Coordinates of N, CA and C in Angstrom, one line a residue:
X1 N 1.0 -1.1 0.0 CA -0.2 0.1 0.0 C 0.9 1.2 0.1
X2 N 0.7 1.9 -0.9 CA 1.5 3.1 -1.1 C 0.6 4.5 -0.3
X3 N 1.4 5.3 0.5 CA 0.8 6.3 1.2 C 1.2 7.4 0.5
X4 N 0.0 8.4 0.1 CA 0.4 9.4 -0.6 C 0.0 10.8 0.3
X5 N 0.4 11.9 -0.1 CA 0.2 13.1 0.8 C -1.2 13.5 0.7
X6 N -2.2 13.0 -0.3 CA -3.6 13.4 -0.4 C -4.2 12.2 0.4
X7 N -3.6 11.1 0.7 CA -4.2 10.1 1.6 C -4.3 10.2 3.0
X8 N -5.1 11.2 3.4 CA -5.5 11.6 4.9 C -6.9 11.9 5.1
X9 N -7.4 12.1 6.3 CA -8.6 12.4 6.8 C -9.2 13.8 6.4
X10 N -8.1 14.7 5.9 CA -8.3 15.9 5.6 C -9.3 16.3 4.3
X11 N -9.4 15.1 3.4 CA -10.3 15.3 2.2 C -11.6 15.2 2.9
X12 N -12.5 15.5 1.9 CA -14.0 15.6 2.2 C -14.7 14.7 2.6
X13 N -14.5 13.4 1.7 CA -15.1 12.2 2.2 C -14.4 11.2 3.1
X14 N -15.1 11.0 4.0 CA -14.3 10.0 5.4 C -14.1 8.7 4.6
X15 N -12.8 8.0 4.9 CA -12.4 6.8 4.6 C -12.3 6.1 5.8
X16 N -12.4 4.7 5.4 CA -12.3 3.4 6.5 C -10.8 3.6 6.9
X17 N -10.6 3.2 8.2 CA -9.3 3.1 8.9 C -8.4 2.0 7.9
X18 N -7.2 2.3 8.1 CA -6.2 1.6 7.3 C -5.7 0.4 8.3
X19 N -5.8 -0.9 8.1 CA -5.4 -1.8 8.9 C -4.0 -2.0 8.8
X20 N -3.0 -2.0 9.8 CA -1.5 -2.1 9.6 C -1.2 -3.7 9.0
X21 N 0.0 -3.3 8.3 CA 0.5 -4.7 7.8 C 1.9 -4.3 7.4
X22 N 2.6 -5.4 7.2 CA 4.0 -5.3 7.0 C 4.3 -4.2 5.7
X23 N 3.4 -4.4 4.7 CA 3.5 -3.7 3.6 C 3.3 -1.9 3.9
X24 N 2.4 -1.8 4.8 CA 1.8 -0.5 5.3 C 3.1 0.0 6.2
X25 N 3.6 -0.8 7.0 CA 4.7 -0.4 7.8 C 5.9 0.0 6.9
X26 N 6.2 -0.8 6.1 CA 7.2 -0.4 5.0 C 7.4 0.7 4.1
X27 N 6.0 1.3 4.1 CA 5.7 2.4 3.2 C 6.1 3.6 3.7
X28 N 6.4 3.7 4.8 CA 7.1 5.1 5.4 C 7.9 4.8 6.7
X29 N 9.0 5.5 7.0 CA 9.8 5.3 8.0 C 9.1 5.8 9.2
X30 N 8.4 6.6 9.5 CA 7.4 6.8 10.6 C 6.7 5.7 10.9
X31 N 6.2 4.7 10.1 CA 5.2 3.7 10.5 C 6.3 2.6 10.9
X32 N 7.3 2.3 10.3 CA 8.6 1.3 11.1 C 8.7 1.7 12.4
X33 N 9.0 2.8 12.9 CA 9.3 3.3 14.2 C 8.1 3.1 14.9
X34 N 6.8 3.9 14.6 CA 5.5 3.8 15.2 C 5.2 2.4 15.6
X35 N 5.2 1.6 14.7 CA 4.9 0.0 15.0 C 5.8 -0.7 15.5
X36 N 6.8 -0.2 16.2 CA 7.9 -0.8 17.0 C 8.7 -1.8 16.0
X37 N 8.9 -1.6 14.8 CA 9.8 -2.5 13.9 C 9.3 -3.8 13.9
X38 N 7.8 -3.7 13.8 CA 7.0 -4.9 13.4 C 6.5 -5.6 14.7
X39 N 6.9 -5.0 15.8 CA 6.0 -5.5 17.1 C 4.9 -5.1 17.2
X40 N 4.2 -4.1 16.5 CA 3.0 -3.5 16.9 C 2.2 -4.3 16.0
X41 N 2.5 -5.2 15.2 CA 1.9 -6.1 14.1 C 1.4 -7.3 14.5
X42 N 1.7 -7.6 16.1 CA 1.2 -8.9 16.6 C -0.3 -8.8 16.7
X43 N -1.0 -9.8 16.3 CA -2.4 -10.0 16.1 C -2.9 -10.0 17.7
X44 N -2.3 -10.2 18.5 CA -2.8 -10.3 20.0 C -1.9 -9.4 20.7
X45 N -2.4 -8.7 21.5 CA -1.7 -7.9 22.6 C -0.4 -7.3 21.8
X46 N -0.7 -6.2 21.0 CA 0.3 -5.6 20.4 C 1.1 -4.7 21.6
X47 N 0.6 -4.1 22.3 CA 1.2 -3.3 23.3 C 2.1 -4.0 24.2
X48 N 2.0 -5.4 24.6 CA 2.8 -6.3 25.5 C 4.0 -6.7 24.4
X49 N 3.7 -6.7 22.9 CA 4.7 -7.1 22.2 C 5.9 -6.0 22.0
X50 N 5.3 -4.9 22.0 CA 6.0 -3.6 22.0 C 6.8 -3.6 23.3
X51 N 6.3 -3.5 24.3 CA 7.1 -3.6 25.7 C 8.2 -4.7 25.8
X52 N 8.0 -6.0 25.2 CA 8.6 -7.0 25.3 C 9.9 -6.7 24.4
X53 N 9.6 -5.9 23.3 CA 10.7 -5.5 22.2 C 11.7 -4.3 23.0
X54 N 10.7 -3.5 23.6 CA 11.7 -2.5 24.5 C 12.6 -3.1 25.4
X55 N 12.0 -4.1 26.3 CA 12.9 -4.8 27.1 C 14.2 -5.6 26.4
X56 N 13.9 -6.3 25.2 CA 15.0 -6.9 24.6 C 16.0 -5.9 24.2
X57 N 15.5 -5.0 23.6 CA 16.3 -3.8 22.9 C 17.4 -3.4 24.2
X58 N 16.6 -2.9 25.2 CA 17.4 -2.3 26.5 C 18.2 -3.3 27.0
X59 N 18.0 -4.7 27.0 CA 19.0 -5.7 27.3 C 20.1 -5.7 26.7
X60 N 19.8 -5.5 25.3 CA 21.1 -5.5 24.1 C 21.9 -4.3 24.4
X61 N 21.3 -3.2 24.6 CA 21.9 -1.9 24.8 C 22.5 -1.4 26.0
X62 N 21.9 -1.8 27.1 CA 22.2 -1.5 28.3 C 23.5 -1.2 28.6
X63 N 24.4 -1.8 28.5 CA 25.8 -1.9 28.9 C 26.7 -1.0 27.7
X64 N 26.1 -0.8 26.8 CA 26.7 -0.2 25.7 C 26.5 1.3 25.4
X65 N 25.4 1.7 26.4 CA 25.2 3.3 26.5 C 25.4 3.7 27.9
X66 N 25.9 4.9 27.9 CA 26.2 5.7 29.0 C 24.9 6.2 29.4
X67 N 24.9 6.8 30.8 CA 23.8 7.4 31.1 C 23.2 8.7 30.3
X68 N 24.2 9.4 29.8 CA 23.8 10.7 29.0 C 23.4 10.0 27.7
X69 N 23.9 8.8 27.1 CA 23.5 8.5 25.9 C 22.1 7.7 25.9
X70 N 21.7 7.3 27.1 CA 20.2 6.9 27.3 C 19.5 8.0 27.6
X71 N 20.0 9.1 28.2 CA 19.0 10.4 28.3 C 18.6 10.7 26.9
X72 N 19.9 10.8 26.1 CA 19.6 11.3 24.8 C 18.7 10.7 23.8
X73 N 18.8 9.2 24.0 CA 18.2 8.3 23.2 C 16.8 8.4 23.7
X74 N 16.3 8.3 24.7 CA 15.0 8.6 25.3 C 14.3 9.9 25.0
X75 N 15.3 10.9 25.0 CA 14.7 12.2 24.7 C 14.4 12.4 23.1
X76 N 15.3 12.0 22.4 CA 15.0 12.0 20.8 C 14.0 10.8 20.4
X77 N 13.9 9.8 21.4 CA 12.8 8.8 21.0 C 11.5 9.6 21.1
X78 N 11.5 10.3 22.2 CA 10.0 11.1 22.6 C 9.7 11.9 21.4
X79 N 10.9 12.6 21.0 CA 10.3 13.8 20.0 C 10.2 13.2 18.6
X80 N 11.2 12.1 18.3 CA 10.9 11.6 16.8 C 9.6 10.7 16.9
X81 N 9.4 10.0 18.0 CA 8.1 9.1 18.3 C 6.9 10.1 18.1
X82 N 6.8 11.1 18.7 CA 5.6 12.1 18.4 C 5.5 12.2 17.2
X83 N 6.3 12.6 16.2 CA 6.1 12.8 14.8 C 5.8 11.4 14.3
X84 N 6.6 10.3 14.4 CA 6.1 9.1 13.8 C 4.8 8.7 14.4
X85 N 4.3 8.8 15.4 CA 3.1 8.3 16.0 C 2.2 9.2 15.3
X86 N 2.1 10.5 15.3 CA 1.5 11.3 14.4 C 1.1 11.0 13.3
X87 N 1.9 10.9 12.4 CA 2.3 10.6 10.9 C 1.4 9.3 10.7
X88 N 1.8 7.9 11.5 CA 1.2 6.8 11.4 C -0.3 6.9 11.8
X89 N -0.5 7.4 12.8 CA -2.1 7.6 13.1 C -3.0 8.2 12.1
X90 N -2.3 9.2 11.5 CA -3.0 10.0 10.4 C -3.2 9.2 9.3
X91 N -2.2 8.3 8.9 CA -2.4 7.4 7.7 C -3.2 6.3 7.9
X92 N -3.4 5.8 9.2 CA -4.2 4.7 9.5 C -5.5 5.1 9.6
X93 N -5.7 6.5 9.9 CA -6.8 7.3 10.0 C -7.6 6.8 11.2
X94 N -6.8 6.5 12.3 CA -7.3 6.4 13.5 C -6.6 7.2 14.6
X95 N -6.9 7.8 15.5 CA -6.4 8.7 16.6 C -5.8 8.0 17.4
X96 N -6.0 6.7 17.9 CA -4.9 6.0 18.8 C -5.0 4.5 18.4
X97 N -4.4 4.3 17.3 CA -4.3 2.8 16.9 C -3.6 2.0 18.0
X98 N -3.9 0.7 18.4 CA -3.4 -0.2 19.3 C -2.1 -0.8 18.7
X99 N -2.0 -1.0 17.3 CA -0.7 -1.0 16.8 C 0.3 -0.3 16.9
X100 N 0.3 1.0 17.3 CA 1.2 1.9 17.6 C 1.9 1.7 18.8
X101 N 3.0 1.1 18.6 CA 3.7 0.7 20.0 C 4.9 1.6 20.5
X102 N 5.2 2.4 19.5 CA 6.5 3.4 20.2 C 6.4 3.9 21.4
X103 N 5.0 4.2 21.7 CA 5.1 4.9 23.0 C 5.4 3.9 24.1
X104 N 5.0 2.5 24.1 CA 5.4 1.6 25.2 C 6.9 1.5 25.1
X105 N 7.6 1.4 23.9 CA 9.1 1.4 23.8 C 9.6 2.3 24.7
X106 N 9.5 3.4 24.2 CA 10.4 4.6 24.8 C 9.8 4.8 26.4
X107 N 8.7 4.5 26.8 CA 8.4 4.7 28.1 C 8.8 3.6 29.0
X108 N 8.9 2.2 28.6 CA 9.5 1.2 29.1 C 11.1 1.3 29.3
X109 N 11.6 1.9 28.2 CA 13.0 2.4 28.3 C 13.4 3.0 29.5
X110 N 12.5 4.1 29.6 CA 12.5 5.2 30.8 C 12.6 4.4 32.0
X111 N 11.6 3.5 32.1 CA 11.4 2.7 33.4 C 12.7 1.8 33.7
X112 N 13.2 1.2 32.7 CA 14.2 0.3 33.1 C 15.8 1.3 33.3
X113 N 15.6 2.3 32.5 CA 17.0 3.2 32.7 C 16.8 3.8 34.0
X114 N 15.8 4.5 34.5 CA 15.7 5.1 35.9 C 15.9 4.1 37.0
X115 N 15.4 2.9 36.8 CA 15.2 2.1 37.8 C 16.3 1.1 37.9
X116 N 17.2 1.2 37.1 CA 18.6 0.2 37.2 C 19.5 0.8 38.0
X117 N 20.1 -0.2 38.8 CA 20.4 -1.5 38.3 C 19.2 -2.5 38.9
X118 N 19.0 -3.3 38.2 CA 17.8 -4.3 38.5 C 18.0 -5.7 38.1
X119 N 17.8 -6.6 39.1 CA 18.0 -7.9 38.7 C 16.8 -8.5 37.6
X120 N 16.8 -9.6 37.2 CA 16.1 -10.2 36.3 C 14.6 -10.2 37.1
X121 N 14.4 -10.8 38.4 CA 13.2 -10.8 38.8 C 12.4 -9.1 38.8
X122 N 13.1 -8.3 39.2 CA 12.9 -6.8 39.4 C 12.3 -6.4 38.1
X123 N 13.2 -6.7 36.9 CA 12.7 -6.3 35.7 C 11.3 -7.0 35.5
X124 N 11.2 -8.1 35.7 CA 9.8 -9.0 35.5 C 8.6 -8.2 36.2
X125 N 9.1 -7.5 37.5 CA 8.0 -6.9 38.4 C 7.8 -5.6 37.5
X126 N 8.6 -5.0 36.9 CA 8.5 -3.6 36.4 C 7.7 -3.8 35.0
X127 N 8.2 -4.8 34.3 CA 7.3 -5.1 33.1 C 5.8 -5.3 33.5
X128 N 5.4 -6.2 34.4 CA 4.3 -6.5 34.9 C 3.4 -5.2 35.5
X129 N 4.1 -4.3 36.2 CA 3.6 -3.2 36.6 C 3.4 -2.2 35.6
X130 N 4.2 -1.8 34.4 CA 4.1 -1.1 33.6 C 2.8 -1.7 32.8
X131 N 2.9 -2.8 32.3 CA 1.6 -3.6 31.6 C 0.5 -3.2 32.3
X132 N 0.5 -3.3 33.6 CA -0.9 -3.0 34.5 C -1.3 -1.7 34.2
X133 N -0.5 -0.7 34.6 CA -0.6 0.7 34.5 C -1.1 1.1 33.0
X134 N -0.5 0.5 31.7 CA -0.7 0.8 30.5 C -2.3 0.3 30.1
X135 N -2.5 -0.9 30.4 CA -3.6 -1.7 30.1 C -4.9 -1.4 30.9
X136 N -4.7 -1.2 32.2 CA -5.8 -0.8 33.1 C -6.1 0.6 33.3
X137 N -5.0 1.1 33.0 CA -5.2 2.8 33.1 C -6.0 3.4 34.3
X138 N -5.6 3.0 35.4 CA -6.1 3.8 36.4 C -5.9 5.3 36.5
X139 N -6.7 6.1 37.1 CA -6.4 7.3 37.6 C -5.7 8.1 36.7
X140 N -4.7 8.6 36.9 CA -3.9 9.7 35.9 C -3.6 9.1 34.6
X141 N -3.6 7.8 34.7 CA -3.0 7.0 33.0 C -4.5 7.3 32.5
X142 N -5.7 7.0 32.7 CA -6.8 7.3 32.0 C -7.2 8.6 31.8
X143 N -6.9 9.8 32.4 CA -7.0 11.1 32.3 C -6.0 11.5 31.2
X144 N -4.7 10.8 31.0 CA -3.8 11.2 30.1 C -4.3 10.6 28.7
X145 N -4.8 9.3 28.8 CA -5.5 8.6 27.8 C -6.5 9.4 26.8
X146 N -7.4 10.0 27.8 CA -8.6 10.3 27.2 C -8.3 12.0 26.8
X147 N -7.1 12.5 27.2 CA -7.0 14.1 26.8 C -7.3 14.5 25.5
X148 N -6.7 14.0 24.6 CA -7.0 14.0 23.1 C -7.7 13.2 22.4
X149 N -8.4 12.3 22.8 CA -9.4 11.4 22.1 C -10.6 12.1 21.5
X150 N -10.9 13.5 21.9 CA -12.1 14.2 21.3 C -11.6 15.1 20.3
X151 N -10.4 15.2 19.7 CA -10.0 16.1 18.7 C -10.6 15.5 17.5
X152 N -11.1 16.6 16.5 CA -11.7 16.3 15.4 C -10.8 16.7 14.1
X153 N -10.4 15.8 13.3 CA -9.4 15.9 12.2 C -10.1 17.0 11.2
X154 N -11.4 16.8 11.0 CA -12.2 17.5 10.2 C -12.2 18.8 10.6
X155 N -12.2 19.4 11.8 CA -12.1 20.7 12.4 C -11.0 21.3 12.8
X156 N -10.2 20.3 13.3 CA -9.0 21.0 13.9 C -7.6 20.6 13.3
X157 N -7.1 21.6 12.5 CA -5.8 21.3 11.7 C -4.8 20.7 12.4
X158 N -4.7 20.8 13.8 CA -3.6 20.2 14.5 C -4.1 18.9 15.3
X159 N -5.2 18.3 14.8 CA -5.6 17.1 15.5 C -4.6 15.9 15.6
X160 N -3.9 15.6 14.3 CA -3.2 14.6 14.3 C -1.7 14.7 15.0
X161 N -1.3 16.0 15.2 CA -0.3 16.4 16.1 C -0.8 16.2 17.5
X162 N -1.9 16.5 17.9 CA -2.4 16.4 19.3 C -2.6 14.9 19.4
X163 N -3.1 14.1 18.5 CA -3.3 12.6 18.8 C -1.9 11.8 18.8
X164 N -0.9 12.3 18.2 CA 0.4 11.9 18.5 C 0.9 11.9 19.9
X165 N 0.8 13.3 20.5 CA 1.2 13.4 21.7 C 0.2 12.8 22.7
X166 N -1.0 12.5 22.4 CA -1.8 11.7 23.3 C -1.2 10.2 23.2
X167 N -0.8 9.8 22.3 CA -0.5 8.4 22.0 C 0.7 8.3 22.9
X168 N 1.7 9.1 23.1 CA 2.7 9.1 23.9 C 2.6 9.4 25.3
X169 N 1.4 10.4 25.6 CA 1.5 10.8 26.9 C 0.9 9.6 27.9
X170 N 0.0 8.9 27.6 CA -0.4 8.2 28.7 C 0.3 7.0 29.1
X171 N 1.5 6.5 28.1 CA 2.5 5.7 28.5 C 3.5 6.1 29.3
X172 N 3.7 7.4 29.2 CA 4.7 8.2 29.9 C 4.1 8.2 31.6
X173 N 2.7 8.5 31.4 CA 2.1 8.7 32.8 C 2.1 7.1 33.4
X174 N 2.1 6.1 32.6 CA 2.0 5.0 33.2 C 3.5 4.3 33.5
X175 N 4.5 5.0 33.1 CA 5.9 4.6 33.3 C 6.3 5.5 34.7
X176 N 5.8 6.8 34.7 CA 5.8 7.6 36.1 C 5.3 6.7 37.3
X177 N 3.8 6.1 37.1 CA 3.4 5.4 37.9 C 4.1 4.2 38.4
X178 N 4.6 3.5 37.3 CA 5.5 2.3 37.6 C 6.8 2.6 38.6
X179 N 7.3 3.6 38.1 CA 8.7 4.2 38.8 C 8.4 4.6 40.1
X180 N 6.9 5.3 40.6 CA 6.5 5.4 41.9 C 6.4 4.3 42.4
X181 N 5.9 3.2 42.0 CA 5.6 2.0 43.0 C 7.0 1.2 43.4
X182 N 8.0 1.4 42.2 CA 9.2 0.6 42.3 C 10.0 1.4 43.4
X183 N 9.8 2.8 43.5 CA 10.6 3.8 44.6 C 10.0 3.3 45.8
X184 N 8.6 3.3 45.8 CA 8.1 3.0 47.3 C 8.5 1.6 47.5
X185 N 8.6 0.7 46.8 CA 9.0 -0.6 47.0 C 10.4 -0.8 47.5
X186 N 11.3 0.0 46.9 CA 12.7 0.0 47.4 C 12.9 0.7 48.7
X187 N 12.0 1.7 49.0 CA 12.0 2.5 50.4 C 11.6 1.4 51.5
X188 N 10.6 0.6 51.2 CA 10.2 -0.3 52.3 C 10.9 -1.7 52.2

């Protein structure tokens, strides 16, 4: 599927959402990133698959990057991810598609980086906590998730940029909740 600049919701006639596929992913670099290098194409629990991809990539890079390099990678991952999520959501014609998992990747990198050093079981607990907060969306995570769900691409020229930020925001709040629980656990 070739995505063209005219292929957006900005045109007069509404179009059906686009289902993600390997072909769709490879049609644009933003799609590759937003779909977590294919982990978001998982037919079941793409958010969990994206978080597992984040964990694996963190394990491979952890000892190769210094703290400043991790901070730079996560910061750039947030900025470039906002763009990638915005473009991919627009091209899929869905404000918050479940197959976009870059938000899980960057947020879980943040958890693992800030909570390190952690042993294997502590990482498993961090994974379970993050997935809980991301999937169940209690309190502040639900607020962040719903913040930009009411934007209308037909009337708001910035709707897709807002949607991209909304995609990233709820996972950052889930990461903060996870880090708070880990911090409390370590204090006790």
